[in-house]
């Protein structure tokens, strides 16, 4: 992520670390699929999902750090940040963007979140031993949802590109949103400006 836009988030180094970790696991996944090492492939898929989701959460935390009296790190989530903005009647382009991608059954981030949650309870890869084909479950806890199109490594290549773009967009909007939050908070009744 050499795009200078990401430097707008105070924790850019940590976000880049998560993305680099996901990219390393993607290389491991590619090699494991080529060599039919399915245990390694499953582990790599779980790690990619985990690191990609953590990169998004880290970007939200970077946004959080720009707000007055930021939430403690363990409380940073889209919902908690949205509640803060609603409490002062402020809009947030960052949170609207996240919400768009978290739309149930249609947003790519929602499906990634389903995979992250399910990885504790079910395999993410569907391996057909007879044909040797490997696919990625769309929702491992609900096999009726089928599998993702393309190979697992192709899918995660696209997901990581989407995460990188999402982080860039958060970086572009975060300071403007934080300023809107400050202005809205100052207008609240009982607040001395």
Coordinates of C-alpha atoms in Angstrom, one line a residue:
X1 CA 0.0 0.0 0.0
X2 CA 2.2 2.7 -1.2
X3 CA -0.7 5.1 -1.8
X4 CA 0.0 8.1 0.3
X5 CA -3.7 8.5 1.2
X6 CA -3.4 5.8 3.8
X7 CA -0.9 8.0 5.8
X8 CA -4.0 10.0 6.9
X9 CA -4.8 7.3 9.5
X10 CA -2.6 7.5 12.6
X11 CA -2.1 3.7 12.8
X12 CA -1.3 3.1 9.1
X13 CA 1.7 0.9 10.0
X14 CA -0.5 -1.6 11.8
X15 CA -3.0 -1.7 8.9
X16 CA -0.2 -2.3 6.4
X17 CA 1.2 -5.1 8.7
X18 CA -2.2 -6.9 8.6
X19 CA -2.5 -6.5 4.8
X20 CA 1.1 -7.8 4.3
X21 CA 0.3 -10.7 6.6
X22 CA -2.7 -11.5 4.4
X23 CA -0.7 -11.3 1.3
X24 CA 1.9 -13.7 2.7
X25 CA -0.8 -16.2 3.5
X26 CA -2.2 -15.8 0.0
X27 CA 1.2 -16.9 -1.4
X28 CA 1.1 -19.9 1.0
X29 CA -2.4 -20.7 -0.2
X30 CA -1.5 -20.6 -3.8
X31 CA 1.5 -22.9 -3.2
X32 CA -0.6 -25.3 -1.0
X33 CA -3.3 -25.6 -3.6
X34 CA -0.8 -26.3 -6.3
X35 CA 0.8 -29.0 -4.2
X36 CA -2.5 -30.5 -3.0
X37 CA -1.6 -29.7 0.7
X38 CA -5.1 -29.1 1.8
X39 CA -4.5 -28.8 5.5
X40 CA -2.0 -26.0 4.8
X41 CA -4.5 -24.4 2.3
X42 CA -7.2 -24.4 5.0
X43 CA -4.9 -22.8 7.5
X44 CA -3.9 -20.2 5.0
X45 CA -7.5 -19.4 4.1
X46 CA -8.3 -18.9 7.8
X47 CA -5.3 -16.6 8.2
X48 CA -6.2 -14.5 5.2
X49 CA -9.8 -14.1 6.4
X50 CA -8.5 -13.1 9.9
X51 CA -5.9 -10.7 8.7
X52 CA -8.2 -9.1 6.1
X53 CA -10.9 -8.5 8.7
X54 CA -8.4 -7.2 11.2
X55 CA -7.1 -4.7 8.6
X56 CA -10.6 -3.3 8.2
X57 CA -11.0 -3.1 12.0
X58 CA -7.6 -1.5 12.3
X59 CA -8.7 1.1 9.8
X60 CA -11.8 1.8 11.8
X61 CA -9.6 2.2 14.9
X62 CA -7.5 4.7 13.0
X63 CA -10.7 6.6 12.3
X64 CA -11.7 6.3 15.9
X65 CA -8.3 7.8 17.1
X66 CA -9.2 11.0 15.2
X67 CA -12.4 11.5 17.2
X68 CA -12.5 13.4 20.5
X69 CA -12.3 10.9 23.4
X70 CA -11.8 7.9 21.2
X71 CA -13.4 4.6 22.2
X72 CA -11.1 2.1 23.8
X73 CA -9.6 -0.2 21.2
X74 CA -11.6 -3.3 22.4
X75 CA -14.9 -1.4 21.8
X76 CA -14.1 -0.3 18.2
X77 CA -16.7 -1.6 15.8
X78 CA -18.8 -0.2 13.1
X79 CA -21.9 -0.3 15.3
X80 CA -20.2 1.5 18.3
X81 CA -18.8 4.2 16.0
X82 CA -22.2 4.6 14.3
X83 CA -23.8 5.0 17.8
X84 CA -21.3 7.9 18.6
X85 CA -22.2 9.7 15.3
X86 CA -25.9 9.2 15.9
X87 CA -25.7 10.6 19.4
X88 CA -24.5 13.9 18.1
X89 CA -26.6 13.8 14.9
X90 CA -23.6 13.7 12.6
X91 CA -23.2 12.0 9.2
X92 CA -20.2 9.8 8.4
X93 CA -19.0 8.9 4.9
X94 CA -16.7 6.3 6.5
X95 CA -19.5 4.5 8.3
X96 CA -21.8 4.8 5.4
X97 CA -19.2 3.1 3.2
X98 CA -18.7 0.3 5.7
X99 CA -22.5 -0.2 6.0
X100 CA -22.8 -0.5 2.3
X101 CA -20.3 -3.3 2.2
X102 CA -21.8 -5.0 5.3
X103 CA -25.3 -5.3 3.7
X104 CA -26.6 -8.8 4.6
X105 CA -26.3 -11.3 1.7
X106 CA -25.0 -8.7 -0.8
X107 CA -22.0 -6.9 0.7
X108 CA -18.6 -8.4 0.1
X109 CA -17.6 -7.5 3.7
X110 CA -20.7 -9.2 5.1
X111 CA -19.6 -12.4 3.3
X112 CA -16.1 -12.1 4.6
X113 CA -17.4 -11.6 8.1
X114 CA -19.5 -14.8 7.7
X115 CA -16.4 -16.7 6.8
X116 CA -14.4 -15.2 9.7
X117 CA -17.2 -16.3 12.1
X118 CA -17.7 -19.7 10.6
X119 CA -14.0 -20.6 10.4
X120 CA -14.1 -21.5 14.1
X121 CA -16.9 -24.1 13.5
X122 CA -16.5 -25.4 9.9
X123 CA -13.9 -25.7 7.2
X124 CA -13.8 -22.8 4.7
X125 CA -12.7 -25.0 1.8
X126 CA -14.8 -27.6 0.1
X127 CA -12.5 -30.3 -1.1
X128 CA -13.7 -32.9 -3.5
X129 CA -11.2 -35.8 -3.1
X130 CA -12.5 -37.7 -6.1
X131 CA -12.2 -34.8 -8.6
X132 CA -9.4 -33.0 -6.8
X133 CA -11.3 -29.7 -7.0
X134 CA -11.2 -27.1 -4.3
X135 CA -13.7 -24.3 -3.7
X136 CA -14.4 -21.8 -1.0
X137 CA -17.7 -22.0 0.8
X138 CA -19.7 -18.8 0.5
X139 CA -21.0 -19.4 4.1
X140 CA -19.4 -22.5 5.7
X141 CA -22.3 -22.7 8.2
X142 CA -24.9 -22.6 5.5
X143 CA -23.7 -24.9 2.6
X144 CA -26.9 -24.1 0.7
X145 CA -25.3 -20.8 -0.2
X146 CA -22.9 -22.7 -2.4
X147 CA -19.3 -21.7 -3.1
X148 CA -17.6 -18.6 -4.3
X149 CA -16.9 -18.4 -8.0
X150 CA -13.3 -19.1 -9.1
X151 CA -10.5 -20.6 -7.1
X152 CA -10.0 -19.7 -3.5
X153 CA -6.7 -17.8 -4.3
X154 CA -8.5 -15.8 -7.0
X155 CA -11.3 -14.9 -4.6
X156 CA -8.9 -13.7 -1.9
X157 CA -6.8 -11.7 -4.4
X158 CA -10.0 -9.7 -5.2
X159 CA -10.9 -9.5 -1.5
X160 CA -7.5 -8.1 -0.6
X161 CA -7.8 -5.5 -3.4
X162 CA -11.2 -4.5 -2.0
X163 CA -9.8 -4.2 1.6
X164 CA -7.0 -2.0 0.3
X165 CA -9.4 0.2 -1.5
X166 CA -11.7 0.4 1.5
X167 CA -8.7 1.4 3.7
X168 CA -7.8 4.1 1.2
X169 CA -11.4 5.4 1.2
X170 CA -11.5 5.4 5.0
X171 CA -8.2 7.4 5.0
X172 CA -9.7 9.9 2.5
X173 CA -12.8 10.5 4.5
X174 CA -11.7 10.1 8.1
X175 CA -10.5 13.6 9.0
X176 CA -13.5 15.3 7.3
X177 CA -15.9 13.0 9.2
X178 CA -14.0 13.6 12.5
X179 CA -14.4 17.4 11.9
X180 CA -18.1 17.0 11.2
X181 CA -18.4 15.0 14.4
X182 CA -16.7 17.8 16.4
X183 CA -18.9 20.5 14.9
X184 CA -22.0 18.5 15.6
X185 CA -21.0 17.7 19.2
X186 CA -20.4 21.5 19.8
X187 CA -24.0 22.2 18.7
X188 CA -25.5 19.7 21.3
X189 CA -27.7 21.3 24.0
X190 CA -25.9 21.9 27.3
X191 CA -22.5 22.1 25.7
X192 CA -20.5 25.2 26.3
X193 CA -18.5 26.0 23.2

